[in-house]
XYZ file of C-alpha atoms in Angstrom:
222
model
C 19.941 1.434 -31.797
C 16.880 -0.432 -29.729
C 19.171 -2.571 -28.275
C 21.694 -0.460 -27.528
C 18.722 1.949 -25.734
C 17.360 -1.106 -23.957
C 20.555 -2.232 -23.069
C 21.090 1.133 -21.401
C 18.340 1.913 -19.349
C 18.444 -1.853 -18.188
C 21.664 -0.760 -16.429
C 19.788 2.503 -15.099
C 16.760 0.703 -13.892
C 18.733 -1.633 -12.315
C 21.402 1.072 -10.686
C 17.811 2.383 -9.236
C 16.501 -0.458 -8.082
C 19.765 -1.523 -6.118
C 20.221 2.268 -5.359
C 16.891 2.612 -3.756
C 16.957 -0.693 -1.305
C 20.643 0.643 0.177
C 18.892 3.900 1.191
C 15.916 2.357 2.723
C 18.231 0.565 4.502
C 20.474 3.752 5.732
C 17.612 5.613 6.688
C 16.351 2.835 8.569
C 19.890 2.108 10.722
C 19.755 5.994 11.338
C 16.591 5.625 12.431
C 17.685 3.193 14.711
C 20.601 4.874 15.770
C 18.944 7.507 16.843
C 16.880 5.574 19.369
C 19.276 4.160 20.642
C 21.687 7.042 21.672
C 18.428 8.542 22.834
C 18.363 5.578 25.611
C 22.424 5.660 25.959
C 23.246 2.354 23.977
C 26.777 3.575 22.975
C 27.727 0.230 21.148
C 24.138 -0.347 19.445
C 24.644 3.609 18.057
C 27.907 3.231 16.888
C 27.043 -0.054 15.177
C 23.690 0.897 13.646
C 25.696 4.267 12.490
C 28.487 2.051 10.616
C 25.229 0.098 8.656
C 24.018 3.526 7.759
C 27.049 4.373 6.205
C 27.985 1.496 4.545
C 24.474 1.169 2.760
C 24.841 4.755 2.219
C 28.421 4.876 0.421
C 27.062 1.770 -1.353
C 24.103 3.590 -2.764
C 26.304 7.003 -3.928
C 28.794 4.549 -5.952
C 25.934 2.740 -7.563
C 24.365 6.049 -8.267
C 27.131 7.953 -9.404
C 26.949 7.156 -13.106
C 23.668 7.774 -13.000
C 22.940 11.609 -12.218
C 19.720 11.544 -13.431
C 18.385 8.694 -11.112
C 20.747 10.028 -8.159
C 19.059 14.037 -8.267
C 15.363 11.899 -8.241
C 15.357 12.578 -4.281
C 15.848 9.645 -2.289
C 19.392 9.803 -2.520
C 19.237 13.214 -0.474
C 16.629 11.843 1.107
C 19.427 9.079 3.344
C 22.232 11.622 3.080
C 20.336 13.873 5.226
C 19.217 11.032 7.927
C 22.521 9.928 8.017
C 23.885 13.848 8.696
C 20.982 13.976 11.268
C 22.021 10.724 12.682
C 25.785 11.397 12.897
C 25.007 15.310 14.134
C 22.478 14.163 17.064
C 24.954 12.460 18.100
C 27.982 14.808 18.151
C 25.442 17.556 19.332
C 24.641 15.145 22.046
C 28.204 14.149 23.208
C 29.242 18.047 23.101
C 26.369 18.557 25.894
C 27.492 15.901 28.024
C 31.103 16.623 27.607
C 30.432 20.588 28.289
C 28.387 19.544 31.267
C 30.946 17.337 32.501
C 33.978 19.288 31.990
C 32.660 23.105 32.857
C 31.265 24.154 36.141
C 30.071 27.305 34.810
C 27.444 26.649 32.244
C 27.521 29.669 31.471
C 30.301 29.812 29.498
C 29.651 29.377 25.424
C 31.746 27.233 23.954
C 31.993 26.588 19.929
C 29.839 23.336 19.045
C 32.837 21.141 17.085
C 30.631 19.344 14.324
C 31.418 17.295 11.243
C 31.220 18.592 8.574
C 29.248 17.378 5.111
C 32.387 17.092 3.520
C 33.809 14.659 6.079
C 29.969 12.842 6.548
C 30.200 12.469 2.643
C 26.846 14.039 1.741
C 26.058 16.861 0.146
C 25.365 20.273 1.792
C 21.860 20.732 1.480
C 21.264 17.301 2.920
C 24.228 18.494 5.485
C 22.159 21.400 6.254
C 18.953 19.997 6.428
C 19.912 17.043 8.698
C 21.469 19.603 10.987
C 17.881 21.205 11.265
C 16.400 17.688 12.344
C 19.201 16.847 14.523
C 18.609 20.001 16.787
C 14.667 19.612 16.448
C 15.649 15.814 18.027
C 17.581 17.165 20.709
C 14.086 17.794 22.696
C 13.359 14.720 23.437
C 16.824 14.024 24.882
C 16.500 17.853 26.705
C 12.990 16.189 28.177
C 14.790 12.956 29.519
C 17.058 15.142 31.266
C 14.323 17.433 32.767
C 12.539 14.322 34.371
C 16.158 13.136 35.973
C 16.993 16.676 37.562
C 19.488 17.164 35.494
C 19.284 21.186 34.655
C 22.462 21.594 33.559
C 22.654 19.324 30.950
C 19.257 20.606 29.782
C 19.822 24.328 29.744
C 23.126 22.907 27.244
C 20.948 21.000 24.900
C 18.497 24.235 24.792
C 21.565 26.166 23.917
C 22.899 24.000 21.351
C 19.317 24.021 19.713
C 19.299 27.867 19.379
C 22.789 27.997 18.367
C 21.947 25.812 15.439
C 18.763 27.913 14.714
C 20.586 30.925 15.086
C 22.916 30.019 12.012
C 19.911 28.369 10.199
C 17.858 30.912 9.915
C 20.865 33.165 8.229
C 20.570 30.646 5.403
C 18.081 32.611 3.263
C 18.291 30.815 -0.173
C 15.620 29.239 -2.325
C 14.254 26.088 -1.537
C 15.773 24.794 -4.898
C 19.228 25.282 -3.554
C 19.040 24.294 -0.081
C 16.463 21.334 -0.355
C 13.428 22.807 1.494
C 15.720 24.410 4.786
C 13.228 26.982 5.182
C 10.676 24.429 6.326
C 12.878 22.328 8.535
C 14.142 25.329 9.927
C 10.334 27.021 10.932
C 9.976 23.061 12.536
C 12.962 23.508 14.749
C 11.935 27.315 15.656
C 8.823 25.571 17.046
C 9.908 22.897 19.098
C 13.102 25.464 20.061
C 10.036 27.496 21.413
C 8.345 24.806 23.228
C 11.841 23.266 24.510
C 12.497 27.009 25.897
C 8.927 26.825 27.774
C 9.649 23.547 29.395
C 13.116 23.938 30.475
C 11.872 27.307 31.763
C 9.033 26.217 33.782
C 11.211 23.512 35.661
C 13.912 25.893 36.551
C 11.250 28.382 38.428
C 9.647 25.406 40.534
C 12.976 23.852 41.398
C 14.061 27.477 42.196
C 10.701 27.648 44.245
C 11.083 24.434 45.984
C 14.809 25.467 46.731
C 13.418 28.680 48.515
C 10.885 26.360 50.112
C 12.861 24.086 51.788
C 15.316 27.190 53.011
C 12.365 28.474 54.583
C 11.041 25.303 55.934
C 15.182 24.747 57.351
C 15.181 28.405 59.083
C 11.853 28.365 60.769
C 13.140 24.231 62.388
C 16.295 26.216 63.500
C 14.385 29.023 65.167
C 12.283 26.954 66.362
């Protein structure tokens, strides 16, 4: 009976161990990834994205017969950077598309997502990730400010509140969702100072718009 106990938790200490280095290793690709669509590396995203999942899908198989071990946290812990990873990106790419294809930015359009069935995680992590992904979204909102380019910016603002707005429906213990309540108060706030920013540009280009009408009417009457 020793032996056959010893024998078995070798096989769980060892599913941890091997578990545990794969999702350091996807959170740390995701990490990456996110930089670098941040800073528009397309290829370096898509690549760093592919290591995330692969060390990802390697930790859930070792895991799997080991539910115990896989509910200890770190596990969710890379299935929700990967979702944020793989959502800042789609969240991203909608902006730019929208921005690109429709004059009037003014027009809502659904955000088309993945979902956490097709990522592969589960849906807290799905949820939670989501949270993060919109909270990232300001510092791509901020690159955009200092290049002029409103329009983009007043899309990324949107998709941030559209993702609060359906977060903060989600009123469920943290137990079930995996802490959402917290990551969703963290994206409220940066939302908030995202909406203060983007504001606050708009009225001095507006301003400097009116300004250089002025400046134009007064060299024609003149």
């Amino acid at each position: 009976m020793g032996e056959r106990a010893r024998s078995t938790l070798e096989a769980t200490h060892r599913a941890r161990e091997e578990g545990l280095g794969a999702c350091r290793s996807a959170i740390q690709a995701c990490s990456r990834a996110i930089r670098a669509v941040h800073r528009d590396q397309r290829e370096v995203t898509e690549a760093r994205v592919s290591e995330a999942k692969a060390a990802l899908r390697r930790a859930q198989e070792v895991l799997a017969p080991h539910p115990t071990v896989a509910a200890a946290g770190f596990l969710h812990d890379a299935e929700k950077e990967y979702a944020e990873a793989q959502l800042t990106v789609a969240l991203i790419d909608a902006c730019n598309r929208a921005a690109t294809e429709c004059r009037d930015h003014s027009d809502r359009r659904e955000l088309s997502l993945p979902a956490a069935a097709e990522l592969g995680v589960g849906l807290p992590a799905w949820l939670n990730g989501l949270a993060e992904a919109a909270t990232e979204l300001r510092r791509h909102l901020l690159d955009r400010l200092r290049s002029g380019e409103l329009a983009v910016a007043e899309l990324l603002l949107r998709a941030m509140e559209d993702v609060y707005d359906v977060l903060v429906t989600i009123d469920y213990p943290d137990a079930v969702t995996g802490g959402l309540r917290r990551s969703t108060d963290a994206l409220r706030g940066v939302l908030e100072r995202s909406r203060g920013d983007l504001t606050l540009t708009l009225v001095q280009a507006r301003l400097q718009a009116a300004l250089q009408q002025d400046a134009g009417t007064e060299a024609g009457l003149g």
